[in-house]
C-alpha positions as semicolon CSV with decimal commas, in nm:
position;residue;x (nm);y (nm);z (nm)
1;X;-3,491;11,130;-10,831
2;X;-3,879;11,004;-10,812
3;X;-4,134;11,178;-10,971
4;X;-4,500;11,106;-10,856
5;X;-4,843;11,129;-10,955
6;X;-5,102;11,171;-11,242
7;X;-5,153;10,797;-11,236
8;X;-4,745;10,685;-11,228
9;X;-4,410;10,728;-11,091
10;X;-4,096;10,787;-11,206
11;X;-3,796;10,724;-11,033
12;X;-3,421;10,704;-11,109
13;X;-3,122;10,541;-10,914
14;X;-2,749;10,529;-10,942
15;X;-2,567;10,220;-10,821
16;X;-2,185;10,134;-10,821
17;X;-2,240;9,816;-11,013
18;X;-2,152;9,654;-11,361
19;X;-2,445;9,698;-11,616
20;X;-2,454;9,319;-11,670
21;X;-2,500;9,211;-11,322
22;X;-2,730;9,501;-11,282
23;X;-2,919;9,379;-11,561
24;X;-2,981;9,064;-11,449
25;X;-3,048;9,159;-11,125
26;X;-3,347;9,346;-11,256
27;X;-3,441;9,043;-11,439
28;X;-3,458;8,825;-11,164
29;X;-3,630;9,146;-10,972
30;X;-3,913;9,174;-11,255
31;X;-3,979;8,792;-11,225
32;X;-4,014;8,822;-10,845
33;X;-4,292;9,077;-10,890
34;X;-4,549;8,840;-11,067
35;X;-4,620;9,106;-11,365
36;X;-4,652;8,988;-11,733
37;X;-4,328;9,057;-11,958
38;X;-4,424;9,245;-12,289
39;X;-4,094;9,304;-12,421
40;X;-3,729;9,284;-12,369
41;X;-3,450;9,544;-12,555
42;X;-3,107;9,352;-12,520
43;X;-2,940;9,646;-12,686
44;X;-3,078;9,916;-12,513
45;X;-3,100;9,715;-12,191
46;X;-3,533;9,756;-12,161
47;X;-3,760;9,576;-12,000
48;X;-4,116;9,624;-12,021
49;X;-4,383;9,492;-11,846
50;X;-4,751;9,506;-11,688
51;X;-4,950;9,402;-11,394
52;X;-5,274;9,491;-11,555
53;X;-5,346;9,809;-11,377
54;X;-5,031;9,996;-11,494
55;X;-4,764;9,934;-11,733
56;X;-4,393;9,961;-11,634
57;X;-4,044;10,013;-11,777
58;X;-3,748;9,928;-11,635
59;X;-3,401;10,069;-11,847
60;X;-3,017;10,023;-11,697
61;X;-2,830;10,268;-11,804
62;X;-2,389;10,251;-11,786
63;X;-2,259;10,579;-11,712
64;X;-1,934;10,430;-11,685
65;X;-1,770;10,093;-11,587
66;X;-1,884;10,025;-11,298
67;X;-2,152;10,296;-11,272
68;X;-2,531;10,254;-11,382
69;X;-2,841;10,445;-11,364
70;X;-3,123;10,181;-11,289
71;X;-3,482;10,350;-11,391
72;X;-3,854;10,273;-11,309
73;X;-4,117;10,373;-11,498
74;X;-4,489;10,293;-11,429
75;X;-4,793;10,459;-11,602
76;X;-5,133;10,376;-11,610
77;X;-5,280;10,332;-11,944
78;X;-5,433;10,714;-11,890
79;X;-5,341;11,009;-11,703
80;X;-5,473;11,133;-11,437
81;X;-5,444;11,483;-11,459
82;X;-5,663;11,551;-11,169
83;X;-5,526;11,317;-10,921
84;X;-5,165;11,370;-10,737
85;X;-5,268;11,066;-10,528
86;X;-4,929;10,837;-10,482
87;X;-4,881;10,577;-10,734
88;X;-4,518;10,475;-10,620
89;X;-4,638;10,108;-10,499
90;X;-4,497;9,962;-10,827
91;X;-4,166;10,157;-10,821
92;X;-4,131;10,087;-10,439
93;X;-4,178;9,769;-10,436
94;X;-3,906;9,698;-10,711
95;X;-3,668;9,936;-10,588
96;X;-3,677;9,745;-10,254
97;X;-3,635;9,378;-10,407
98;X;-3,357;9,519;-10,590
99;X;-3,158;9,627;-10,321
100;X;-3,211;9,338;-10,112
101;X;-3,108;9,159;-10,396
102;X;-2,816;9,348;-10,426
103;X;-2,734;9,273;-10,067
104;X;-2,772;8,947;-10,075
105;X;-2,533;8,896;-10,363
106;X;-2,268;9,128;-10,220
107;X;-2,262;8,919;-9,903
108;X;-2,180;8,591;-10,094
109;X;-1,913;8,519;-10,339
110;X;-1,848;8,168;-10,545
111;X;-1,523;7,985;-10,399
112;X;-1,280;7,983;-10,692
113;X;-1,175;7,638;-10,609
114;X;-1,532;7,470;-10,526
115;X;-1,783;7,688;-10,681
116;X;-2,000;7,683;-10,332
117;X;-2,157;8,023;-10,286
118;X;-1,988;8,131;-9,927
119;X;-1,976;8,463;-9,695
120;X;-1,742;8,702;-9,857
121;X;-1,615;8,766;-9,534
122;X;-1,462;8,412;-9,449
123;X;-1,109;8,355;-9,492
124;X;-1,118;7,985;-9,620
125;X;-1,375;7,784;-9,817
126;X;-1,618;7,590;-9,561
127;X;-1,665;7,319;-9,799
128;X;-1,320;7,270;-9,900
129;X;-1,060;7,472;-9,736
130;X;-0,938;7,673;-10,033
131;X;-0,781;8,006;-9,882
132;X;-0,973;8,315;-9,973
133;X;-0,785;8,638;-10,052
């Protein structure tokens, strides 16, 4: 779901992920997007954060084991109640280094013998041989 306009967006995902490596994901995410980290909510899993034109929250939210909701929130520090004008370039751009994050970690895995980070699709460990099931 994305709402837009008024000076922010608001937009919600669901991804078949654990909540820690989705957490961390959006750490790593947040860091890749150059903004200034305000504060951080371990228990409720909250990030929040600014670029200087808008201020942004980013919550993970388990619906179940392996289930999250991942949400984006960006506001400016007023409304806009005049002006339905996109604002989405914050949420976009997070969304989209998420999932390519995502990607990239779902093609790799750690060897269980080695530790080198390898194709999840080989059979055996390039750097060592160890058979992978």
């Amino acid at each position: 779901m994305i709402v837009n306009g008024a000076g922010g967006c608001f937009e919600s995902r669901i991804y078949e992920i654990d909540k820690d490596f989705a957490w961390k994901i959006a750490r790593l995410v947040i860091n890749e997007m150059g903004v200034t980290m305000d504060e951080i909510d371990e228990e409720h899993r909250l990030y929040k954060f600014n670029n200087r034109k808008k201020f942004m929250t980013v919550c993970v939210k388990p619906l179940d084991e392996e289930t999250v909701e991942v949400i984006m929130d960006s506001v400016k520090e007023h409304f806009e109640i005049y002006s339905w004008r996109p604002e989405n370039q914050e949420v976009n751009l997070f969304f989209e280094i998420f999932d390519k994050k995502l990607r990239e970690y779902r093609a790799f895995i750690l060897c269980p013998q080695c530790g080198s980070k390898i194709s999840s699709l080989v059979k055996f460990c390039p750097e060592c041989g160890f058979p992978i099931k």
